[in-house]
Amino acid sequence: MFYFKLYDDKRLKDLKHSKKIEVVNEAVKLYRVDKPLNIIQRLLSMLFWCVIPALVLFSVFNFSFAIGWFALSIFILEVKTANDECAEIEPYLNQVLK
């Protein structure tokens, strides 16, 4: 996902890009062990923010506009979700760096 805040962490400043990705992915894996992904909540938020508006746009305008909205809204939702989780993943980043 898009954990931009974690990639820009000052503790990872001296690492190469591939090592940063490896460290952040390991921290996310440790976080997921303690707090598994809530699939129902993710699907409901996707339905509410992506699918329903896309269906409305499809019925009002056309197919291409609805597909564009669907793709853009999924991207924005993923970035927002990852951004919200960054604060909870930071302690796991400490564990990986030790």
Short mmCIF file of C-alpha atoms in Angstrom, two decimals:
data_model
loop_
_atom_site.label_atom_id
_atom_site.label_comp_id
_atom_site.label_asym_id
_atom_site.label_seq_id
_atom_site.Cartn_x
_atom_site.Cartn_y
_atom_site.Cartn_z
CA MET A 1 0.00 0.00 0.00
CA PHE A 2 0.95 3.64 0.12
CA TYR A 3 2.70 4.20 3.45
CA PHE A 4 4.33 7.47 2.41
CA LYS A 5 4.83 8.71 5.97
CA LEU A 6 6.69 5.56 6.91
CA TYR A 7 8.96 5.70 3.87
CA ASP A 8 9.88 9.29 4.76
CA ASP A 9 10.66 8.44 8.39
CA LYS A 10 13.90 10.01 9.63
CA ARG A 11 15.15 6.64 10.91
CA LEU A 12 15.07 5.28 7.35
CA LYS A 13 16.84 8.28 5.82
CA ASP A 14 20.21 6.54 5.39
CA LEU A 15 18.79 3.37 3.83
CA LYS A 16 18.50 2.66 0.12
CA HIS A 17 15.05 2.64 -1.43
CA SER A 18 14.79 -1.15 -1.70
CA LYS A 19 15.83 -1.56 1.96
CA LYS A 20 13.23 1.04 3.01
CA ILE A 21 10.52 -0.92 1.23
CA GLU A 22 11.69 -4.14 2.87
CA VAL A 23 11.71 -2.59 6.37
CA VAL A 24 8.27 -0.97 5.96
CA ASN A 25 6.76 -4.18 4.56
CA GLU A 26 8.14 -6.15 7.49
CA ALA A 27 6.64 -3.62 9.94
CA VAL A 28 3.28 -3.89 8.19
CA LYS A 29 3.45 -7.71 8.43
CA LEU A 30 4.09 -7.48 12.19
CA TYR A 31 1.19 -5.04 12.52
CA ARG A 32 -1.13 -7.38 10.61
CA VAL A 33 -0.24 -10.26 12.94
CA ASP A 34 -1.49 -8.25 15.93
CA LYS A 35 -4.35 -6.46 14.15
CA PRO A 36 -5.68 -8.44 11.17
CA LEU A 37 -7.28 -6.69 8.25
CA ASN A 38 -11.00 -6.12 8.70
CA ILE A 39 -12.29 -7.24 5.30
CA ILE A 40 -15.94 -6.37 6.02
CA GLN A 41 -15.06 -2.78 6.95
CA ARG A 42 -12.85 -2.40 3.87
CA LEU A 43 -15.55 -3.75 1.56
CA LEU A 44 -18.22 -1.51 3.07
CA SER A 45 -16.05 1.58 2.73
CA MET A 46 -15.26 0.63 -0.88
CA LEU A 47 -18.96 0.10 -1.56
CA PHE A 48 -19.89 3.45 0.00
CA TRP A 49 -17.10 5.60 -1.50
CA CYS A 50 -16.42 3.84 -4.82
CA VAL A 51 -19.20 1.60 -6.11
CA ILE A 52 -22.35 3.57 -5.26
CA PRO A 53 -21.06 6.91 -6.68
CA ALA A 54 -19.80 5.06 -9.78
CA LEU A 55 -23.25 3.55 -10.31
CA VAL A 56 -24.87 6.96 -9.94
CA LEU A 57 -22.41 8.48 -12.41
CA PHE A 58 -23.02 5.59 -14.79
CA SER A 59 -26.77 6.14 -14.72
CA VAL A 60 -26.46 9.93 -15.15
CA PHE A 61 -23.55 10.25 -17.58
CA ASN A 62 -21.83 7.34 -19.26
CA PHE A 63 -19.64 4.30 -18.79
CA SER A 64 -16.23 5.98 -19.18
CA PHE A 65 -16.95 8.62 -16.54
CA ALA A 66 -18.04 5.95 -14.06
CA ILE A 67 -14.91 3.85 -14.70
CA GLY A 68 -12.72 6.93 -14.19
CA TRP A 69 -14.40 7.75 -10.91
CA PHE A 70 -14.17 4.14 -9.75
CA ALA A 71 -10.41 3.95 -10.41
CA LEU A 72 -9.65 7.35 -8.89
CA SER A 73 -11.77 6.76 -5.79
CA ILE A 74 -10.14 3.37 -5.11
CA PHE A 75 -6.71 4.99 -5.33
CA ILE A 76 -7.70 7.83 -2.99
CA LEU A 77 -9.31 5.41 -0.54
CA GLU A 78 -6.17 3.24 -0.44
CA VAL A 79 -3.92 6.25 0.17
CA LYS A 80 -6.22 7.53 2.94
CA THR A 81 -6.41 4.12 4.61
CA ALA A 82 -2.64 3.69 4.54
CA ASN A 83 -2.16 7.21 5.85
CA ASP A 84 -4.51 6.52 8.76
CA GLU A 85 -2.66 3.30 9.64
CA CYS A 86 0.81 4.87 9.62
CA ALA A 87 0.59 6.07 13.21
CA GLU A 88 -0.32 2.58 14.40
CA ILE A 89 2.47 0.93 12.39
CA GLU A 90 5.31 3.18 13.67
CA PRO A 91 5.95 1.11 16.84
CA TYR A 92 6.40 -1.96 14.66
CA LEU A 93 8.91 -0.02 12.59
CA ASN A 94 10.97 0.33 15.78
CA GLN A 95 10.87 -3.45 16.26
CA VAL A 96 12.10 -4.10 12.73
CA LEU A 97 14.93 -1.59 13.00
CA LYS A 98 16.31 -3.12 16.23
#
